[in-house]
Structure formats: structure tokens, C-alpha cells
XYZ file of C-alpha atoms in Angstrom:
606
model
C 0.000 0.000 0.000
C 1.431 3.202 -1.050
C 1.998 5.736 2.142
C -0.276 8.816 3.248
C 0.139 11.783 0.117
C 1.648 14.024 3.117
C 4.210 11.458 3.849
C 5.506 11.859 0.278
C 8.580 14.381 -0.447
C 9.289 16.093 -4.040
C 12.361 16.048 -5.896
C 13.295 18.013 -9.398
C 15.637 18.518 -11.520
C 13.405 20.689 -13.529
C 12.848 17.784 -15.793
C 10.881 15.192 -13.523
C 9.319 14.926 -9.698
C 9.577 11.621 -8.375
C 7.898 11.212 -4.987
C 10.045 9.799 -2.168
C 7.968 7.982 1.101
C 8.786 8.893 4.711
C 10.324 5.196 4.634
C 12.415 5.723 2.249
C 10.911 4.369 -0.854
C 10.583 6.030 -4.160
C 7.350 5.179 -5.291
C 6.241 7.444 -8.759
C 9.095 8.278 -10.959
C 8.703 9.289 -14.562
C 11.906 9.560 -16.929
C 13.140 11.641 -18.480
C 9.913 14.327 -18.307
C 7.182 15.126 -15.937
C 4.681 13.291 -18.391
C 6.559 10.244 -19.347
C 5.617 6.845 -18.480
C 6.516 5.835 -15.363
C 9.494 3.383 -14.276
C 8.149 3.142 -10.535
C 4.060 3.384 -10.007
C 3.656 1.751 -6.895
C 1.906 4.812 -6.077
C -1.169 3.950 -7.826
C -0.317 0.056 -7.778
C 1.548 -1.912 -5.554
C 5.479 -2.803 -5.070
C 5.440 -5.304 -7.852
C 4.704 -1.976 -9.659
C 7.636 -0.400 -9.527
C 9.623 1.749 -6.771
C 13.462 1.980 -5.227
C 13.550 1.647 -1.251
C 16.642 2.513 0.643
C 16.309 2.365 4.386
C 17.556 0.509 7.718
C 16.655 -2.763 7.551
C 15.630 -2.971 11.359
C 11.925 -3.110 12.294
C 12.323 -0.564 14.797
C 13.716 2.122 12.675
C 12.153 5.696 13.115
C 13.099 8.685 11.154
C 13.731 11.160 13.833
C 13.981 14.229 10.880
C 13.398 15.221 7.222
C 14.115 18.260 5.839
C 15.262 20.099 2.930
C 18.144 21.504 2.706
C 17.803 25.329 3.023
C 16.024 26.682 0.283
C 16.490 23.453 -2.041
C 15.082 20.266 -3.263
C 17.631 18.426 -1.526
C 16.166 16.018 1.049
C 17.763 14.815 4.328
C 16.575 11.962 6.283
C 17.908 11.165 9.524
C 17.284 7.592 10.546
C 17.725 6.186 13.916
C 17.758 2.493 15.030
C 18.646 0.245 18.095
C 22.311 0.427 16.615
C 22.617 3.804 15.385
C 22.379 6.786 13.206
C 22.268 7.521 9.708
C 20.940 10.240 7.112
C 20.040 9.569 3.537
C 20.482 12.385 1.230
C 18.410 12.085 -1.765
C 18.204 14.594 -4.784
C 18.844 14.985 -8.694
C 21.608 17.577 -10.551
C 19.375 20.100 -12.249
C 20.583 21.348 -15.700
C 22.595 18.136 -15.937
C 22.357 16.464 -19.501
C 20.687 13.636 -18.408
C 18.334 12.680 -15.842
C 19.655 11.039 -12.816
C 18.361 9.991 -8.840
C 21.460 10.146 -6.334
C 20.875 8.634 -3.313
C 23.694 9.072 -0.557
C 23.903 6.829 2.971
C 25.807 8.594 5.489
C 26.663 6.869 8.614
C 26.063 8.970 11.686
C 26.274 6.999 14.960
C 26.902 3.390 15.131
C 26.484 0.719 12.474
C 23.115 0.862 10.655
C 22.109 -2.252 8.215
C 20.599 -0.584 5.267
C 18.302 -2.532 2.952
C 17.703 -2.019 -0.832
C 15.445 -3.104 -2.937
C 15.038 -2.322 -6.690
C 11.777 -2.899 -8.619
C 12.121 -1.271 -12.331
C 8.648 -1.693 -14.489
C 8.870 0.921 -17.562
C 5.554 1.773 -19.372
C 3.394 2.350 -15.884
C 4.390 -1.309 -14.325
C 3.499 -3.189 -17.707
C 6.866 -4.485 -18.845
C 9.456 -6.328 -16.967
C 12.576 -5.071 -18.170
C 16.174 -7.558 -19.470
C 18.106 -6.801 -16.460
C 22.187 -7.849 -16.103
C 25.400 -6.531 -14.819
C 27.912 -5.163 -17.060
C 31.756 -4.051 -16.601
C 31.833 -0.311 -15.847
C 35.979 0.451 -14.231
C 34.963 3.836 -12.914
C 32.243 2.648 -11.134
C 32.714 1.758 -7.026
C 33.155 -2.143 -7.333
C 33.513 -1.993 -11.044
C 30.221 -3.197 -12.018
C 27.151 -1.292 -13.282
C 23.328 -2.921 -13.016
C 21.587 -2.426 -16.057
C 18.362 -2.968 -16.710
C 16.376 -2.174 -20.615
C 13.024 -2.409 -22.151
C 11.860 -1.060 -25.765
C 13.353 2.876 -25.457
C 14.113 2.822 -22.138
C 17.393 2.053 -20.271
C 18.539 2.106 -16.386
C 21.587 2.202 -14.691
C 22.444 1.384 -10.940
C 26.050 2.593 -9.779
C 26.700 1.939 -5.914
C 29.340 0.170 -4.170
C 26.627 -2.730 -2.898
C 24.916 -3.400 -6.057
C 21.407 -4.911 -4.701
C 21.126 -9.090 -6.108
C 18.666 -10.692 -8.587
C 15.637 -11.861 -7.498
C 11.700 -13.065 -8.916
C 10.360 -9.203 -8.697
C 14.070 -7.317 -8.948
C 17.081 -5.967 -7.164
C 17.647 -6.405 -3.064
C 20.410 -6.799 -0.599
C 21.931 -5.374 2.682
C 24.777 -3.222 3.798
C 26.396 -1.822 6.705
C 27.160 1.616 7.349
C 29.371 2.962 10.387
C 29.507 5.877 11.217
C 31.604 8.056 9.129
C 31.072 5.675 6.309
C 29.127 7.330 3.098
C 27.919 5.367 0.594
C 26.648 6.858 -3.152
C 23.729 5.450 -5.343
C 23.026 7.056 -8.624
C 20.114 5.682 -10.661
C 20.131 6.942 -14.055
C 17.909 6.727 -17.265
C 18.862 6.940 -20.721
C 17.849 5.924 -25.068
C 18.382 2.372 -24.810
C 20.254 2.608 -28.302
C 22.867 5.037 -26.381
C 25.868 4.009 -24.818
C 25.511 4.242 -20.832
C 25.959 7.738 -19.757
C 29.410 8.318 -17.329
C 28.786 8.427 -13.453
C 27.963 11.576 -12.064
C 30.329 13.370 -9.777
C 27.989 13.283 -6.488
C 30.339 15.715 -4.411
C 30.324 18.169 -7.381
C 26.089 17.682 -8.236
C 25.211 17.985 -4.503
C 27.268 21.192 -4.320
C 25.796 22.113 -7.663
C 22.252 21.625 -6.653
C 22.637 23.370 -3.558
C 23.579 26.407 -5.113
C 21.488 26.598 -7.684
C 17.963 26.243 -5.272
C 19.707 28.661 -2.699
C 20.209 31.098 -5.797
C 16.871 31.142 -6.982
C 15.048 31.375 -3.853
C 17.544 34.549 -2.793
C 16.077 36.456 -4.770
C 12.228 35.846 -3.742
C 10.542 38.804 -2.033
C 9.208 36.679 0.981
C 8.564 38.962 4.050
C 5.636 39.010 6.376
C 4.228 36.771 8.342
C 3.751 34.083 5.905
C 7.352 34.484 4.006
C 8.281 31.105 4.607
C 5.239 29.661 3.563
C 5.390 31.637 0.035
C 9.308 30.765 -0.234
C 8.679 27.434 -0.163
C 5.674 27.860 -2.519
C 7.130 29.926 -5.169
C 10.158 26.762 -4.950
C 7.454 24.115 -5.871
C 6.079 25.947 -8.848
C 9.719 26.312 -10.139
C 10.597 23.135 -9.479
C 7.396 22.031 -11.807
C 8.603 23.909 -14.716
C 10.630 22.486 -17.070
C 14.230 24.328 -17.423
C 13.962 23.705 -21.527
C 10.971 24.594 -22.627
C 9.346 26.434 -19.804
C 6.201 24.646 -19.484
C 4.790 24.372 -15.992
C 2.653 21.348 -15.076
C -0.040 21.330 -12.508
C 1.418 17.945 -10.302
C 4.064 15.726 -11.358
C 0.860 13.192 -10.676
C -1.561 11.068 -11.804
C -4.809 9.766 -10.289
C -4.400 10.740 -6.902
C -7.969 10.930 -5.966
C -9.973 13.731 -4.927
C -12.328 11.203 -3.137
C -10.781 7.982 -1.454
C -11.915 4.827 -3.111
C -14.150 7.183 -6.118
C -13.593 7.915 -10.171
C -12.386 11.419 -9.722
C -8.668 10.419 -10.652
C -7.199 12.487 -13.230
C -3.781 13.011 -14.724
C -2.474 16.497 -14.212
C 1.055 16.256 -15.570
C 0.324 19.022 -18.497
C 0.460 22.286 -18.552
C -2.670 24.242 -18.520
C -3.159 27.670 -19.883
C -4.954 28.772 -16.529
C -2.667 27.405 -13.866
C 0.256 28.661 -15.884
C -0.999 31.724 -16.174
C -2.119 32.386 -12.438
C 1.625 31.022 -11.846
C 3.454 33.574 -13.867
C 1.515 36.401 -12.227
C 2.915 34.985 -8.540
C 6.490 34.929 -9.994
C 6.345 38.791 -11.565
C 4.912 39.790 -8.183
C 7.821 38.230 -5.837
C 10.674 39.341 -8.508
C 10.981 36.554 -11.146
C 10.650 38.346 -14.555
C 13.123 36.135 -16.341
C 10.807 33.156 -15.677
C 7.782 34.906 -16.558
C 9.205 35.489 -20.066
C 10.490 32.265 -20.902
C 6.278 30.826 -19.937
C 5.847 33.648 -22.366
C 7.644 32.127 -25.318
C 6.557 28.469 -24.321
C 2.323 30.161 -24.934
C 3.409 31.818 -27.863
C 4.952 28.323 -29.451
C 2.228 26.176 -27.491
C -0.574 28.257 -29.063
C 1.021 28.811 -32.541
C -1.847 27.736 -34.965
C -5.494 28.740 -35.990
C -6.757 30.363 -33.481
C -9.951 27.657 -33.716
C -6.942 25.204 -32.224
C -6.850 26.588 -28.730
C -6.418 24.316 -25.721
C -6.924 24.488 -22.708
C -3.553 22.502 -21.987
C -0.676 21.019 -23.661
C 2.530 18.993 -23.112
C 5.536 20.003 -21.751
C 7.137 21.193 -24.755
C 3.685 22.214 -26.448
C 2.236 18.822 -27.498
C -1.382 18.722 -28.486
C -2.378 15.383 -28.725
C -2.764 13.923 -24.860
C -5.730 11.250 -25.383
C -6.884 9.970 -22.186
C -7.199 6.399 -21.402
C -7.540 3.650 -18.552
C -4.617 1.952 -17.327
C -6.785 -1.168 -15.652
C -3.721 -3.348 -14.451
C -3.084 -0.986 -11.702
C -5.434 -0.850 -8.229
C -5.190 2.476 -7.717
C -3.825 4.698 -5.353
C -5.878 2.856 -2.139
C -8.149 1.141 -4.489
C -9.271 4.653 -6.185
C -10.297 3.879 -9.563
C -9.743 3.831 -12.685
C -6.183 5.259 -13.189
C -6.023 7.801 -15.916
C -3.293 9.160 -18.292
C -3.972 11.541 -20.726
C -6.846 14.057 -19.656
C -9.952 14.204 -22.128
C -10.444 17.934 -20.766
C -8.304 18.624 -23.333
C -10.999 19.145 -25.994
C -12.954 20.918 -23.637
C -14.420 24.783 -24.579
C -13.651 26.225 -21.302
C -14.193 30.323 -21.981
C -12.224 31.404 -19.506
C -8.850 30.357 -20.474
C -7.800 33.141 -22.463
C -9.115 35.647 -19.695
C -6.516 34.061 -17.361
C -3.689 34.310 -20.055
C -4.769 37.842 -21.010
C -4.495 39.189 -17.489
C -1.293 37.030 -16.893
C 0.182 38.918 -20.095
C -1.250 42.627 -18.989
C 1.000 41.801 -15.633
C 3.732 41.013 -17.318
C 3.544 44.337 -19.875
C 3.482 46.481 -16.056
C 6.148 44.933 -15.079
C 8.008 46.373 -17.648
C 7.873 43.080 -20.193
C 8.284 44.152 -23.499
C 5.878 42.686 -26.732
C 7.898 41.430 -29.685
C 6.150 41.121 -33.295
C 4.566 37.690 -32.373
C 3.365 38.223 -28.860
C 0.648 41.123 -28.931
C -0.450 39.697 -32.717
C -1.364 36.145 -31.109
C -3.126 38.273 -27.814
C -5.228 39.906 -31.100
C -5.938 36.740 -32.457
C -6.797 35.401 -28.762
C -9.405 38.207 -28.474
C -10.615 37.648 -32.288
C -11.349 33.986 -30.731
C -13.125 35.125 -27.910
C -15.364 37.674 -29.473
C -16.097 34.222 -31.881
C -17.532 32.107 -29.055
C -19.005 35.095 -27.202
C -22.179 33.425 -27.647
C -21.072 29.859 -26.416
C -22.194 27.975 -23.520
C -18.563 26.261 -22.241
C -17.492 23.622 -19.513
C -16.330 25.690 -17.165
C -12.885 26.499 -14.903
C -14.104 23.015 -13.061
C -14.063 20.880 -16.247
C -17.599 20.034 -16.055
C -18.080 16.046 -17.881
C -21.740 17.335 -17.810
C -23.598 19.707 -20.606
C -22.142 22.699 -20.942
C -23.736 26.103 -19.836
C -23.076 29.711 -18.916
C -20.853 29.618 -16.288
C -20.963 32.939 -14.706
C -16.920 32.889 -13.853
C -15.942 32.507 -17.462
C -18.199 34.986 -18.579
C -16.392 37.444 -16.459
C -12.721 36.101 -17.877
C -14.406 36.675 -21.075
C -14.835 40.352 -20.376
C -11.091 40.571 -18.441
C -9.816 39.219 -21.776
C -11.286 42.420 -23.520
C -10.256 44.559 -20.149
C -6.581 44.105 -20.949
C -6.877 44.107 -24.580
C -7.959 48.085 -23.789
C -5.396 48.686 -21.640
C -2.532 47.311 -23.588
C -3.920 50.067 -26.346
C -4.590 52.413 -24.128
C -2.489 52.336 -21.551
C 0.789 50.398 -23.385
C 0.412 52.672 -26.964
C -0.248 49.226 -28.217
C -2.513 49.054 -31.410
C -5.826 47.731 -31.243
C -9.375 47.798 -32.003
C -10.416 49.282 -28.428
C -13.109 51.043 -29.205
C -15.215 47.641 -30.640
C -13.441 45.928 -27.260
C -14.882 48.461 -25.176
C -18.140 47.712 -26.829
C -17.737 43.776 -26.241
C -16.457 44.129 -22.527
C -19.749 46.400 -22.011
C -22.378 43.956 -23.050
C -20.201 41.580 -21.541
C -20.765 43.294 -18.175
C -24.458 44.142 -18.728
C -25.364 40.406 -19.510
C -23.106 39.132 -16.478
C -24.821 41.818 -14.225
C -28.281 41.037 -15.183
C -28.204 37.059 -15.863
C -25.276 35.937 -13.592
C -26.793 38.000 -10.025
C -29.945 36.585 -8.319
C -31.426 39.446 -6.200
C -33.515 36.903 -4.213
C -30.345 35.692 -3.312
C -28.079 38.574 -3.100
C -25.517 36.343 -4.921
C -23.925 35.311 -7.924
C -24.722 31.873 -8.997
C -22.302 29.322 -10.422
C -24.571 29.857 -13.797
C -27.464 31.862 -15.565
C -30.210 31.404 -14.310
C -29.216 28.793 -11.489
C -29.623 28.627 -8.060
C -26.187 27.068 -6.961
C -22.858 29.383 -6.361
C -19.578 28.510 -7.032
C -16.300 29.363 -5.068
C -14.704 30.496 -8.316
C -16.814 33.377 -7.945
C -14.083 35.082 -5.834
C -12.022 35.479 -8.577
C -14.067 38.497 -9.966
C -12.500 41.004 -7.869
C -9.658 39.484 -8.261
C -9.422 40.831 -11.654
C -11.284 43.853 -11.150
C -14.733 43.023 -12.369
C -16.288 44.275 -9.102
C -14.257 46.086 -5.819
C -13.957 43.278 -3.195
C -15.961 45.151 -0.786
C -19.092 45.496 -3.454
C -22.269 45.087 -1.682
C -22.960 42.409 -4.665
C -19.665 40.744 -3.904
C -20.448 40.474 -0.009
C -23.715 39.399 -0.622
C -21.753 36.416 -3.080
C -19.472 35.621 -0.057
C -22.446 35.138 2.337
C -24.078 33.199 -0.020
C -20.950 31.105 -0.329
C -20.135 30.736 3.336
C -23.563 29.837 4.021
C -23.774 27.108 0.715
C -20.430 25.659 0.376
C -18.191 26.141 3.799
C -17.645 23.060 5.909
C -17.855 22.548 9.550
C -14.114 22.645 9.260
C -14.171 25.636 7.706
C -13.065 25.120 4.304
C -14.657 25.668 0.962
C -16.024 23.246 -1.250
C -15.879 24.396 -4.613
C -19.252 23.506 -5.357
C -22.245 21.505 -4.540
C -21.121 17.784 -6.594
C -24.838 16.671 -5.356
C -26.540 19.061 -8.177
C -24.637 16.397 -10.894
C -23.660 19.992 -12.412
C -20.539 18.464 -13.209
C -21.798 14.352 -14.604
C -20.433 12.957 -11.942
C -20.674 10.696 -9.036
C -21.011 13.253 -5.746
C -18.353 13.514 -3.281
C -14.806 15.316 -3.288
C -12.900 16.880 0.153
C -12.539 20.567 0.140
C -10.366 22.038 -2.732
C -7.644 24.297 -0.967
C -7.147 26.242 -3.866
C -10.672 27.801 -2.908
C -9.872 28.721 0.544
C -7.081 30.766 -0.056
C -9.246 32.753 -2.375
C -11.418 32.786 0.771
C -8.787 34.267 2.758
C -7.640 37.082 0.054
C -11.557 38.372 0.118
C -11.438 38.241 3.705
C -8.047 40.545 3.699
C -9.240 42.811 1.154
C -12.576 43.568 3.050
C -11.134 43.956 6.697
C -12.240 40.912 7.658
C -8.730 40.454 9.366
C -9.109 37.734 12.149
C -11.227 35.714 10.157
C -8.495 35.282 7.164
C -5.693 35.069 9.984
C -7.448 31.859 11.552
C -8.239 30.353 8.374
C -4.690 30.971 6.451
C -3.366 29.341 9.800
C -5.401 26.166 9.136
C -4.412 26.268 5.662
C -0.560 26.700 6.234
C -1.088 24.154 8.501
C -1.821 21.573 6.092
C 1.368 21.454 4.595
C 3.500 18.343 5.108
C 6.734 19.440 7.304
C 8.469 19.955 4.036
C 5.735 22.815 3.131
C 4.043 20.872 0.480
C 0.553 20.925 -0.353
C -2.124 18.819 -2.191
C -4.976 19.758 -4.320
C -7.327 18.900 -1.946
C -7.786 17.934 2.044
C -9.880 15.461 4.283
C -10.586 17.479 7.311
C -12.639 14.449 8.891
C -9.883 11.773 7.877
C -6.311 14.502 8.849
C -4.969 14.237 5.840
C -3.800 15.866 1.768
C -6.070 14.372 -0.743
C -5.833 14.571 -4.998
C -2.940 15.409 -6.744
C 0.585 16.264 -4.600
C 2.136 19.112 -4.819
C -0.390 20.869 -6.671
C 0.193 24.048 -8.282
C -3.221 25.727 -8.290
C -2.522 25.112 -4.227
C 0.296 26.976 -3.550
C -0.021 29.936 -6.177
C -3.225 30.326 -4.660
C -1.161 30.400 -1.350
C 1.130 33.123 -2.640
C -2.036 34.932 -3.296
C -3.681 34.949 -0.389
C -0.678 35.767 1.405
C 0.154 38.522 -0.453
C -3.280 39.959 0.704
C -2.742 39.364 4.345
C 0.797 41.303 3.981
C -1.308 44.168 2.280
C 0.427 43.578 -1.940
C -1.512 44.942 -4.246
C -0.316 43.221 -7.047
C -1.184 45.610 -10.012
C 0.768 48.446 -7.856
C 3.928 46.251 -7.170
C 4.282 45.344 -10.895
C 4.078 48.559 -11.729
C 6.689 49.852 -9.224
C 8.914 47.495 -10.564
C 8.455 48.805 -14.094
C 9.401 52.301 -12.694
């Protein structure tokens, strides 16, 4: 059985996450990208699966502490046992050519037994791969463990190269204190030649630096600096150095309901999340980042403008089919597990909203437009105005009908809102007058269909009686002033609808079958910090205090957070880490320290 999601630590090399257990094991790892098929998937199966565990041996071994190092992706584990002490230190080179795991075993205290056991299964656990050992004179002990199936080759190098067995690789060794032992696990094309052993002195120093680098220049103060460090880390740590896509988990099928359907695989990139990400970096200093998500849109979205996706590969793809892998259980017996995400074809109206006011940041923070970029945010608009008459699916990704979702509507008219400005405001040149027209009828129809008087509230869609926690995102990009009387009403409406006895927010009612299917999902976090940057913004000051507490709370003791959490059960549910979790962290934050982010990116353009 694969371990609690909060017990699960992420590593990067800005390439791939695997997840590493409290006990040591390395249970999801995808090579060489983020949304490759994985080598270990114990996650979502069992052992036989797939995974690489290297930890004491004895029964009574505890791990006493886990940390990263500093500002990194470098994770220390400090093991103790009835014999003694010793710390694993686990992490991958970033920017190195090729993608490698180094595990190092450092005694401490003692002798420790350490056990290791191997289990490689390419293609998600499907294909048992032709495993042998083969002469290697600069690796410790001479011999390398290679193991190769189809595309896909492995290499072991370690001084204690784990034995041949019905399933894979295990054996025991001893390490006293002083004593450090180095594993590096590396993939490569089967039809290249095995890659030379890494330098681990050299990477660890390397990787170090680079993670204490990048987070020295985040603008982390106030109370919740930490918190948004650590935050701002995992959203660069799921970007990929090349291309600059930026996925939403390095996951699939981590369930949003124990033991239910709602599985889904989020290792793409999606316009929105993207989008929301690159407006936390420009606001805590990271403008070089910002511009290379830039040029990954304008490639991703390079086409007829009828083409538009809501999400893409890594390096742009555009075809990611979704289908059923049925020979794995399931992450605790939550079924089916998914790859591919049939979202994809999804109309979801909002999307280019979210990229438009992403964009308009980026412009006041002093981002200059090339030839290529404003022309495709013309052609975005010219979409837009096309399917201004279109019901859509929604920011949730309804699998029901689709309707008019009152948040998307509003995105719709943002999308025209920063189309003015850039010609107004940025000497850009544009239609504006025929936008201003647009965004007006865009706001009298939102006005007059999306608000219920009755019920002093938006609803989640024309003419429905339901709300919708994504309503809190109209302020957010200026539709309405936070402190609206329409807006308050909205918030009542949603406290008194969709807030838990825990105090969280669902995102919606699942009962209505709004979204076609089966009820039942924990609260989304994502939702809550919104809850907590309306709170800030209308002086509601000890109320977004308590709950950004709870929510900061939820982190794992490495800071990372899932998409979703049981309240009832203690613990992260969906996807791990999530994106949409901790931008929306950085968010709300920033509104409890008092940011106002359109001010701060234009300060820094000054």
C-alpha cells in the first residue's frame, strides 16, 4: 500500500518529480519528463509496480527528521535504530544532460544495516525489463546494473549493487559511522551508450547552489514568508528548465475522493494554472521566468486560433488522449487510473481571460511585446469575441452539458479589459473602441443574468440557483471592488452554501450532478485561499488570519501541499504538490501582507 500523500517528499531537476515515502521508498518516478511513463508506479499500484527503497533494515527504525536543505530540493533523512544513526540524502543535478536519482547513505552513529530493494517496471508497471550486470571500471566495485526495455534504459552505480531476485534488485549493507555510501540511478535511449557516473560531491554542491540562488532572490517577508518561499520553490521546481512549461502535479490519479472515479492526470500544462503562476512569480521578482512561460504560450498556441487548448505537453504537445490503465489498483483502491486528460478538448471560456491578465502583468512589469506576442493576444481576443455566444465547460471541467458559467463569462470580459489597456495604456494598437463595446455587453449580460437578487448572490450559472467558489475570482481581476455590496452578498451566499464545519470551501455543490459525476470530493484548498484574500481585502482580518493558519497548517513538514484535504480523515487528498494550491497560497498571502499586485508590478516597471 502506497503511504499517506503528506508522507511523500518532491524532488526536481526541472525535468521530472519523483515522490520519495517517509520510509524511504521512491514510489512514482517518470523519466526523463514530468509526463513520461513511469518506471516506478507503486503509487497507484503496488510494489510489484515499480519503486526503489533505501532504508535501515531494522523493524524498529524511526526517522527522527526530514528536511530540505535550506532553500532546495535536496532532502535529508535522519534515521535512527537500536544500533545507530544515519541520514540519507536524496536529490537529482538540475541542468545536468541527463536525468539522474542520487541517493547518498551517510553513517552517523553506530552501524546501521541498510536494505535495498530495486523494482524497475517501464511503461506504468506493464513491462518487466532484461536486467544484467555489465563491466563499468569507474564505477565503485567496477560493475554497473543495467536494466532495458523497448526505449528505455537504467543504470544502478553503488558500491553494494542490490542481487537478482523473482520481482528485482535487493540486498543489505552496513554503514558505520563516518562511512558514506553513493547510489546514482540513471535513465537513458536504450540505443545510447551508458551515460558516465555523475560526480555526487560536485552535483550535490551544484544543486545546492542553484535552489539557494533562486530562492535569494524571492521577495518573501511578512508573516507568511516562509510559507510563500517554499511555494514559489514548488512551482519552479514544476517547470521544465527547456521549454518552460509548468505542469499542474508531477501526478496522476491521486484521488480527490478515497476509493471514487475522480482520478485524473495532471502532468500538463494548462493555460490557466500557468498563467495564475506567472503572475505569482512577476509579483515576488521573477521576470526572467515569466518570459520564458511567455515564449513556451506563444509556441504552445502557434496555430489557428480555432486550435486553442486548454492545456498542452511540456514542450507544447497537443495530442494527450486519455485512457484507462486497468492493471493498476489504484492509489488505495481509487479507480480507474487515468493518463492523458480528455479535458483537453474541452471549450472552457475562460482560459484566455486568465492568459490575457497574466500577459497585462507582465507588460506592467516592464515586459516588453515582440512582433509575435501582442499579434497572437489579437488573435486570442478575435477567438473570444467568436464564441461570445457559447455555452462552455467551465474552470471546473464540467463532464456534464455545458452552460453559462458565470466565472468565465467574467474572464471573457477581463480578456477584452486588458486588450484596452494594452492600447490604451501600453500605446499598443488595437481595435479598443469595438473591445470596449464587447467588454460592455459583456458586463451588462453578467450583471443582469449571472446575479440573483432573491439571493443577493452570484450563482455558479445563468439562471441557477447554486454558487460557485470560483466566484471570488471576480474582484480578483477587477470586475467588481472586493468590498461590493454584490460581492459580499456572493461571499455570504458562499459561506452559508459551500463552507464546511471545518471551515473550508467546497468548490461547489457535486450533489446538483452539475458536473456528470458521481457526488463527493474533500474541500479544494485552492478555494480557501481565495477565501482568505476576500477576507483581507474587506477587513475581515481575524477571520483570514485563523483560516490561512489552518491552511498553512496543512502542509507536510516539508511545506508541500495537495490539491485537496480530508478534514474528517487529517490528511492531503488529490494530486501532490499541486500548483493551483500553492499559487493560490502566494495569493492569499500577499493579501494578508497588504500587496496589491497591479501596484507592485508597476513599481517594478518604474
Amino acid at each position: 500500500m502506497a503511504a499517506p500523500i503528506e508522507d511523500y517528499a518532491l524532488l526536481s531537476d526541472l525535468q521530472t518529480g519523483p515522490l520519495i515515502a517517509r520510509n524511504g521508498s521512491i514510489d512514482w518516478l517518470c523519466f526523463p519528463r514530468f509526463d513520461s511513463p513511469s518506471l516506478f508506479s507503486s503509487l497507484v499500484g503496488v510494489e510489484s509496480h515499480g519503486r526503489w527503497l533505501l532504508a535501515p533494515r531494522q523493524s524498529e527504525a524511526a526517522v527522527v527528521e526530514r528536511h530540505y536543505v535550506d532553500s532546495t530540493f535536496v532532502l535529508e533523512t535522519v534515521w535512527k535504530t537500536s544500533t545507530g544513526l544515519a541520514q540519507v540524502t536524496d536529490f537529482m543535478p538540475v541542468g545536468h544532460t541527463g536525468s539522474s536519482i542520487l541517493r547518498r547513505v551517510t553513517g552517523l552513529e553506530g552501524q546501521v544495516e541498510i536494505c535495498q530493494e530495486l523494482i524497475i517496471r517501464p511503461r506504468y508497471g506493464t513491462v518487466v525489463p532484461w536486467s544484467r550486470r555489465i563491466q563499468d571500471g569507474a564505477a565503485p566495485g567496477g560493475m554497473v546494473l543495467l536494466a532495458m526495455a523497448g526505449p528505455d534504459a537504467v543504470a544502478l552505480r553503488g558500491p553494494h549493487l542490490p542481487e537478482a531476485h523473482a520481482h528485482g534488485h535487493s540486498g543489505d549493507f552496513r554503514v558505520a559511522a563516518g562511512e558514506v555510501v553513493d547510489f546514482e540511478l540513471t535513465w537513458f535511449p536504450s540505443h545510447r551508450p551508458v551515460p558516465p557516473a555523475v560526480d555526487v560531491d560536485a552535483a550535490l554542491e551544484q544543486s545546492i547552489d542553484y535552489w539557494t540562488r533562486w530562492g535569494s532572490h524571492c521577495r518573501s517577508d511578512g508573516p507568511y514568508g516562509g510559507a510563500v518561499k517554499r511555494s514559489l520553490l514548488v512551482l519552479r521546481a514544476l517547470t521544465n528548465y527547456e521549454t518552460g512549461g509548468i505542469v499542474a502535479a508531477p501526478t496522476t490519479s491521486l484521488p480527490e475522493e478515497f476509493g471514487g472515479p475522480r482520478n485524473w492526470d495532471y502532468r500538463f500544462c494548462w493555460l490557466r494554472d500557468a498563467a495564475l503562476t506567472l503572475e505569482s512569480m512577476l509579483t515576488h521578482g521573477y521576470e526572467t521566468e515569466a518570459l520564458q512561460w511567455r515564449n513556451w504560450l506563444l509556441r504552445a498556441l502557434a496555430g489557428e486560433p480555432e486550435d486553442l487548448q486548454i492545456m498542452y505537453g511540456i514542450g507544447g504537445e497537443r495530442d494527450l488522449p486519455e485512457s484507462v490503465l486497468d492493471h493498476l489498483p489504484g492509489y488505495q483502491d481509487s479507480r480507474p487510473v487515468r493518463i492523458g486528460n480528455a479535458a483537453v478538448a474541452q471549450f472552457q471560456a475562460d482560459v484566455v481571460g486568465e492568459v490575457m491578465v497574466a500577459l497585462e502583468r507582465l507588460r506592467l512589469a516592464g515586459g516588453k511585446e515582440d512582433h509575435f506576442s501582442w499579434a497572437l493576444q489579437q488573435i486570442l481576443l478575435g477567438f473570444v469575441e467568436k464564441h461570445i455566444e457559447d455555452k462552455d465547460f467551465g474552470l471546473w471541467e464540467m463532464r456534464g452539458d455545458p452552460q453559462f458559467f458565470t466565472h468565465s463569462r467574467v474572464m471573457m470580459w477581463a480578456a477584452f479589459d486588458c486588450g484596452i489597456r494594452a492600447v490604451r495604456n501600453h500605446g499598443l494598437d488595437g481595435p479598443a473602441d469595438h473591445w470596449e463595446h464587447l467588454r460592455g455587453q459583456l458586463r451588462t449580460e453578467i450583471l443582469r443574468e449571472g446575479f440573483d437578487p432573491d439571493l443577493n448572490s452570484f450563482t455558479q450559472t445563468y439562471g441557477g440557483g447554486q454558487t460557485d467558489a470560483a466566484l471570488l475570482v471576480m474582484p480578483q481581476v477587477g470586475f467588481l471592488p472586493y468590498n461590493d455590496d454584490r460581492m459580499l452578498g456572493t461571499v455570504a451566499r458562499l459561506e452559508e452554501e459551500l463552507l464546511t464545519d471545518d471551515g473550508l470551501l467546497l468548490r461547489y455543490r457535486t450533489e446538483t450532478g452539475v458536473d456528470g459525476l458521481d457526488p463527493g470530493e474533500h474541500p479544494f484548498l485552492a478555494c480557501s485561499f481565495w477565501l482568505v484574500e476576500q477576507y483581507a481585502r474587506t477587513g475581515r482580518k481575524f477571520e483570514a488570519r485563523n483560516l490561512m493558519d489552518k491552511l498553512v497548517g496543512f502542509s507536510n513538514e516539508l511545506g508541500l501541499l495537495s490539491e485537496e484535504y480530508a478534514t474528517k480523515e487529517g490528511r492531503m487528498a488529490g494530486n501532490f504538490p499541486q500548483a493551483f494550491s500553492h499559487l493560490a497560497l502566494v495569493r492569499a498571502a500577499d493579501a494578508m501582507h497588504g500587496v496589491d499586485l497591479l501596484s507592485l508590478a508597476t513599481e517594478a516597471k518604474v
